[in-house]
Amino acid sequence: MITTDKSMLFDEQIVPISALQHYVFCPRQCAYIHIERVWDANYLTAHGDQLHERVHSTDAETRRGLRTERGVQVCSESLGIVGKLDLLEVKQKPFALTPVEYKHGKSKISDCDRVQLCAQVLCLEEMREIMISKAALWYWQVRKREWVEMNDPLRAYTREVIEQTRALLAAGHLPHAEYTPGCKGCSFLDRCRPKLKDTSTRFSEALFACHEEAAE
Ligand code: SF4
């Protein structure tokens, strides 16, 4: 639970910003990575790692009044989150900060990437005492920058996700698998086997229902 006492908050679970993205994509995937500390790679994750390495390997530079900084560490003491920005654009006149998060694929229906970006913005706002109205996602597959408005609903949802993710990490359990279209691209598919678990859950429920009926 979020507390307003900052000194107490840091004694509680600090949530990595990347965990928020994983949580929105799938709480079970988040638990594999951040509770069980396991990682399964597939083509998509390998390509994503390569992309991030490339982004982070370039030094900071300034061109036409725009400074770009890579791998910038951020945190929010009040929210208890920490993370690293792929890229931070710093414009001097007028002063503006724009975090840019690099992603392998293309824009998703799910808010997972937008929540991750919003959490970065919340950190920067607290650290630099400024307001940021928009930030960007850059998708490699379509080579396109998507601007994300930092509106109130996204900020509120991101705060909710921070709470939910902290609760998941504190509970320390692997949630049940639930098959979704996102499972097809998930690198944990072989380990997780969500269809099998769905089936076995339905089977046990049917079995219990059958026993209950027989006992009546
Ligand atoms: S396979 Fe599906 S249910 Fe399992 S961790 Fe991945 S996204 Fe979640």
PDB file of N, CA, C and O in Angstrom, residues 170-206:
ATOM      1  N   ALA A 170       4.656  -8.397  -3.276  1.00  0.00           N
ATOM      2  CA  ALA A 170       4.650  -8.646  -1.829  1.00  0.00           C
ATOM      3  C   ALA A 170       4.041 -10.021  -1.531  1.00  0.00           C
ATOM      4  O   ALA A 170       4.494 -10.733  -0.630  1.00  0.00           O
ATOM      5  N   ALA A 171       3.016 -10.407  -2.303  1.00  0.00           N
ATOM      6  CA  ALA A 171       2.363 -11.709  -2.070  1.00  0.00           C
ATOM      7  C   ALA A 171       3.325 -12.857  -2.405  1.00  0.00           C
ATOM      8  O   ALA A 171       3.305 -13.912  -1.761  1.00  0.00           O
ATOM      9  N   GLY A 172       4.143 -12.659  -3.419  1.00  0.00           N
ATOM     10  CA  GLY A 172       5.160 -13.657  -3.747  1.00  0.00           C
ATOM     11  C   GLY A 172       4.637 -14.936  -4.385  1.00  0.00           C
ATOM     12  O   GLY A 172       5.305 -15.962  -4.352  1.00  0.00           O
ATOM     13  N   HIS A 173       3.406 -14.899  -4.924  1.00  0.00           N
ATOM     14  CA  HIS A 173       2.843 -16.108  -5.553  1.00  0.00           C
ATOM     15  C   HIS A 173       2.763 -15.926  -7.065  1.00  0.00           C
ATOM     16  O   HIS A 173       2.552 -14.816  -7.546  1.00  0.00           O
ATOM     17  N   LEU A 174       2.804 -17.051  -7.753  1.00  0.00           N
ATOM     18  CA  LEU A 174       2.595 -17.045  -9.196  1.00  0.00           C
ATOM     19  C   LEU A 174       1.084 -17.082  -9.446  1.00  0.00           C
ATOM     20  O   LEU A 174       0.431 -18.050  -9.044  1.00  0.00           O
ATOM     21  N   PRO A 175       0.503 -16.046 -10.085  1.00  0.00           N
ATOM     22  CA  PRO A 175      -0.950 -16.103 -10.343  1.00  0.00           C
ATOM     23  C   PRO A 175      -1.291 -17.196 -11.344  1.00  0.00           C
ATOM     24  O   PRO A 175      -0.416 -17.667 -12.069  1.00  0.00           O
ATOM     25  N   HIS A 176      -2.582 -17.561 -11.392  1.00  0.00           N
ATOM     26  CA  HIS A 176      -3.018 -18.580 -12.350  1.00  0.00           C
ATOM     27  C   HIS A 176      -2.810 -18.105 -13.777  1.00  0.00           C
ATOM     28  O   HIS A 176      -2.893 -16.920 -14.055  1.00  0.00           O
ATOM     29  N   ALA A 177      -2.584 -19.052 -14.647  1.00  0.00           N
ATOM     30  CA  ALA A 177      -2.427 -18.712 -16.072  1.00  0.00           C
ATOM     31  C   ALA A 177      -3.803 -18.498 -16.685  1.00  0.00           C
ATOM     32  O   ALA A 177      -4.755 -19.204 -16.372  1.00  0.00           O
ATOM     33  N   GLU A 178      -3.864 -17.514 -17.528  1.00  0.00           N
ATOM     34  CA  GLU A 178      -5.103 -17.258 -18.244  1.00  0.00           C
ATOM     35  C   GLU A 178      -4.732 -17.025 -19.701  1.00  0.00           C
ATOM     36  O   GLU A 178      -3.985 -16.077 -19.995  1.00  0.00           O
ATOM     37  N   TYR A 179      -5.188 -17.881 -20.583  1.00  0.00           N
ATOM     38  CA  TYR A 179      -4.767 -17.772 -21.983  1.00  0.00           C
ATOM     39  C   TYR A 179      -5.378 -16.526 -22.632  1.00  0.00           C
ATOM     40  O   TYR A 179      -6.576 -16.288 -22.540  1.00  0.00           O
ATOM     41  N   THR A 180      -4.511 -15.720 -23.259  1.00  0.00           N
ATOM     42  CA  THR A 180      -4.971 -14.530 -23.995  1.00  0.00           C
ATOM     43  C   THR A 180      -4.243 -14.531 -25.348  1.00  0.00           C
ATOM     44  O   THR A 180      -3.251 -15.268 -25.524  1.00  0.00           O
ATOM     45  N   PRO A 181      -4.674 -13.701 -26.292  1.00  0.00           N
ATOM     46  CA  PRO A 181      -3.957 -13.646 -27.578  1.00  0.00           C
ATOM     47  C   PRO A 181      -2.480 -13.279 -27.401  1.00  0.00           C
ATOM     48  O   PRO A 181      -1.628 -13.662 -28.198  1.00  0.00           O
ATOM     49  N   GLY A 182      -2.153 -12.538 -26.340  1.00  0.00           N
ATOM     50  CA  GLY A 182      -0.758 -12.147 -26.087  1.00  0.00           C
ATOM     51  C   GLY A 182       0.147 -13.330 -25.775  1.00  0.00           C
ATOM     52  O   GLY A 182       1.373 -13.240 -25.913  1.00  0.00           O
ATOM     53  N   CYS A 183      -0.443 -14.464 -25.354  1.00  0.00           N
ATOM     54  CA  CYS A 183       0.360 -15.643 -24.986  1.00  0.00           C
ATOM     55  C   CYS A 183       1.191 -16.148 -26.171  1.00  0.00           C
ATOM     56  O   CYS A 183       2.286 -16.676 -25.984  1.00  0.00           O
ATOM     57  N   LYS A 184       0.661 -15.967 -27.392  1.00  0.00           N
ATOM     58  CA  LYS A 184       1.353 -16.495 -28.582  1.00  0.00           C
ATOM     59  C   LYS A 184       2.763 -15.940 -28.710  1.00  0.00           C
ATOM     60  O   LYS A 184       3.673 -16.636 -29.119  1.00  0.00           O
ATOM     61  N   GLY A 185       2.942 -14.667 -28.360  1.00  0.00           N
ATOM     62  CA  GLY A 185       4.267 -14.050 -28.488  1.00  0.00           C
ATOM     63  C   GLY A 185       5.055 -14.062 -27.187  1.00  0.00           C
ATOM     64  O   GLY A 185       6.155 -13.513 -27.134  1.00  0.00           O
ATOM     65  N   CYS A 186       4.504 -14.667 -26.138  1.00  0.00           N
ATOM     66  CA  CYS A 186       5.156 -14.621 -24.821  1.00  0.00           C
ATOM     67  C   CYS A 186       6.286 -15.647 -24.745  1.00  0.00           C
ATOM     68  O   CYS A 186       6.096 -16.820 -25.077  1.00  0.00           O
ATOM     69  N   SER A 187       7.448 -15.214 -24.270  1.00  0.00           N
ATOM     70  CA  SER A 187       8.597 -16.122 -24.225  1.00  0.00           C
ATOM     71  C   SER A 187       8.439 -17.194 -23.139  1.00  0.00           C
ATOM     72  O   SER A 187       9.196 -18.159 -23.110  1.00  0.00           O
ATOM     73  N   PHE A 188       7.451 -17.041 -22.262  1.00  0.00           N
ATOM     74  CA  PHE A 188       7.229 -18.036 -21.194  1.00  0.00           C
ATOM     75  C   PHE A 188       6.202 -19.099 -21.587  1.00  0.00           C
ATOM     76  O   PHE A 188       5.827 -19.917 -20.753  1.00  0.00           O
ATOM     77  N   LEU A 189       5.764 -19.061 -22.840  1.00  0.00           N
ATOM     78  CA  LEU A 189       4.667 -19.944 -23.262  1.00  0.00           C
ATOM     79  C   LEU A 189       4.942 -21.416 -22.932  1.00  0.00           C
ATOM     80  O   LEU A 189       4.086 -22.107 -22.382  1.00  0.00           O
ATOM     81  N   ASP A 190       6.145 -21.911 -23.249  1.00  0.00           N
ATOM     82  CA  ASP A 190       6.444 -23.329 -23.017  1.00  0.00           C
ATOM     83  C   ASP A 190       6.462 -23.665 -21.529  1.00  0.00           C
ATOM     84  O   ASP A 190       6.037 -24.742 -21.112  1.00  0.00           O
ATOM     85  N   ARG A 191       6.981 -22.752 -20.731  1.00  0.00           N
ATOM     86  CA  ARG A 191       7.047 -22.984 -19.287  1.00  0.00           C
ATOM     87  C   ARG A 191       5.647 -22.903 -18.668  1.00  0.00           C
ATOM     88  O   ARG A 191       5.271 -23.701 -17.817  1.00  0.00           O
ATOM     89  N   CYS A 192       4.870 -21.928 -19.146  1.00  0.00           N
ATOM     90  CA  CYS A 192       3.587 -21.591 -18.521  1.00  0.00           C
ATOM     91  C   CYS A 192       2.449 -22.518 -18.965  1.00  0.00           C
ATOM     92  O   CYS A 192       1.628 -22.926 -18.159  1.00  0.00           O
ATOM     93  N   ARG A 193       2.407 -22.840 -20.229  1.00  0.00           N
ATOM     94  CA  ARG A 193       1.388 -23.699 -20.828  1.00  0.00           C
ATOM     95  C   ARG A 193      -0.022 -23.284 -20.389  1.00  0.00           C
ATOM     96  O   ARG A 193      -0.737 -24.066 -19.729  1.00  0.00           O
ATOM     97  N   PRO A 194      -0.416 -22.066 -20.713  1.00  0.00           N
ATOM     98  CA  PRO A 194      -1.683 -21.528 -20.196  1.00  0.00           C
ATOM     99  C   PRO A 194      -2.915 -22.315 -20.641  1.00  0.00           C
ATOM    100  O   PRO A 194      -3.879 -22.405 -19.881  1.00  0.00           O
ATOM    101  N   LYS A 195      -2.859 -22.899 -21.844  1.00  0.00           N
ATOM    102  CA  LYS A 195      -4.043 -23.638 -22.312  1.00  0.00           C
ATOM    103  C   LYS A 195      -4.247 -24.882 -21.466  1.00  0.00           C
ATOM    104  O   LYS A 195      -5.357 -25.229 -21.106  1.00  0.00           O
ATOM    105  N   LEU A 196      -3.137 -25.517 -21.148  1.00  0.00           N
ATOM    106  CA  LEU A 196      -3.192 -26.735 -20.345  1.00  0.00           C
ATOM    107  C   LEU A 196      -3.768 -26.431 -18.969  1.00  0.00           C
ATOM    108  O   LEU A 196      -4.618 -27.139 -18.454  1.00  0.00           O
ATOM    109  N   LYS A 197      -3.295 -25.311 -18.398  1.00  0.00           N
ATOM    110  CA  LYS A 197      -3.764 -24.959 -17.057  1.00  0.00           C
ATOM    111  C   LYS A 197      -5.237 -24.586 -17.091  1.00  0.00           C
ATOM    112  O   LYS A 197      -5.985 -24.917 -16.202  1.00  0.00           O
ATOM    113  N   ASP A 198      -5.642 -23.886 -18.184  1.00  0.00           N
ATOM    114  CA  ASP A 198      -7.071 -23.567 -18.316  1.00  0.00           C
ATOM    115  C   ASP A 198      -7.888 -24.844 -18.306  1.00  0.00           C
ATOM    116  O   ASP A 198      -8.865 -24.966 -17.603  1.00  0.00           O
ATOM    117  N   THR A 199      -7.398 -25.808 -19.112  1.00  0.00           N
ATOM    118  CA  THR A 199      -8.121 -27.056 -19.251  1.00  0.00           C
ATOM    119  C   THR A 199      -8.190 -27.771 -17.911  1.00  0.00           C
ATOM    120  O   THR A 199      -9.236 -28.254 -17.498  1.00  0.00           O
ATOM    121  N   SER A 200      -7.035 -27.837 -17.203  1.00  0.00           N
ATOM    122  CA  SER A 200      -7.022 -28.599 -15.959  1.00  0.00           C
ATOM    123  C   SER A 200      -7.897 -27.917 -14.914  1.00  0.00           C
ATOM    124  O   SER A 200      -8.555 -28.561 -14.123  1.00  0.00           O
ATOM    125  N   THR A 201      -7.940 -26.563 -14.948  1.00  0.00           N
ATOM    126  CA  THR A 201      -8.795 -25.857 -13.992  1.00  0.00           C
ATOM    127  C   THR A 201     -10.256 -26.191 -14.265  1.00  0.00           C
ATOM    128  O   THR A 201     -11.011 -26.507 -13.352  1.00  0.00           O
ATOM    129  N   ARG A 202     -10.607 -26.123 -15.567  1.00  0.00           N
ATOM    130  CA  ARG A 202     -12.005 -26.418 -15.901  1.00  0.00           C
ATOM    131  C   ARG A 202     -12.341 -27.856 -15.544  1.00  0.00           C
ATOM    132  O   ARG A 202     -13.408 -28.161 -15.043  1.00  0.00           O
ATOM    133  N   PHE A 203     -11.354 -28.775 -15.758  1.00  0.00           N
ATOM    134  CA  PHE A 203     -11.579 -30.186 -15.466  1.00  0.00           C
ATOM    135  C   PHE A 203     -11.827 -30.376 -13.960  1.00  0.00           C
ATOM    136  O   PHE A 203     -12.778 -31.034 -13.546  1.00  0.00           O
ATOM    137  N   SER A 204     -10.962 -29.734 -13.104  1.00  0.00           N
ATOM    138  CA  SER A 204     -11.145 -29.918 -11.657  1.00  0.00           C
ATOM    139  C   SER A 204     -12.456 -29.316 -11.193  1.00  0.00           C
ATOM    140  O   SER A 204     -13.137 -29.879 -10.346  1.00  0.00           O
ATOM    141  N   GLU A 205     -12.815 -28.165 -11.795  1.00  0.00           N
ATOM    142  CA  GLU A 205     -14.075 -27.549 -11.378  1.00  0.00           C
ATOM    143  C   GLU A 205     -15.250 -28.458 -11.731  1.00  0.00           C
ATOM    144  O   GLU A 205     -16.160 -28.651 -10.921  1.00  0.00           O
ATOM    145  N   ALA A 206     -15.181 -29.031 -12.943  1.00  0.00           N
ATOM    146  CA  ALA A 206     -16.256 -29.923 -13.368  1.00  0.00           C
ATOM    147  C   ALA A 206     -16.319 -31.149 -12.456  1.00  0.00           C
ATOM    148  O   ALA A 206     -17.392 -31.633 -12.090  1.00  0.00           O
TER     149      ALA A 206
END
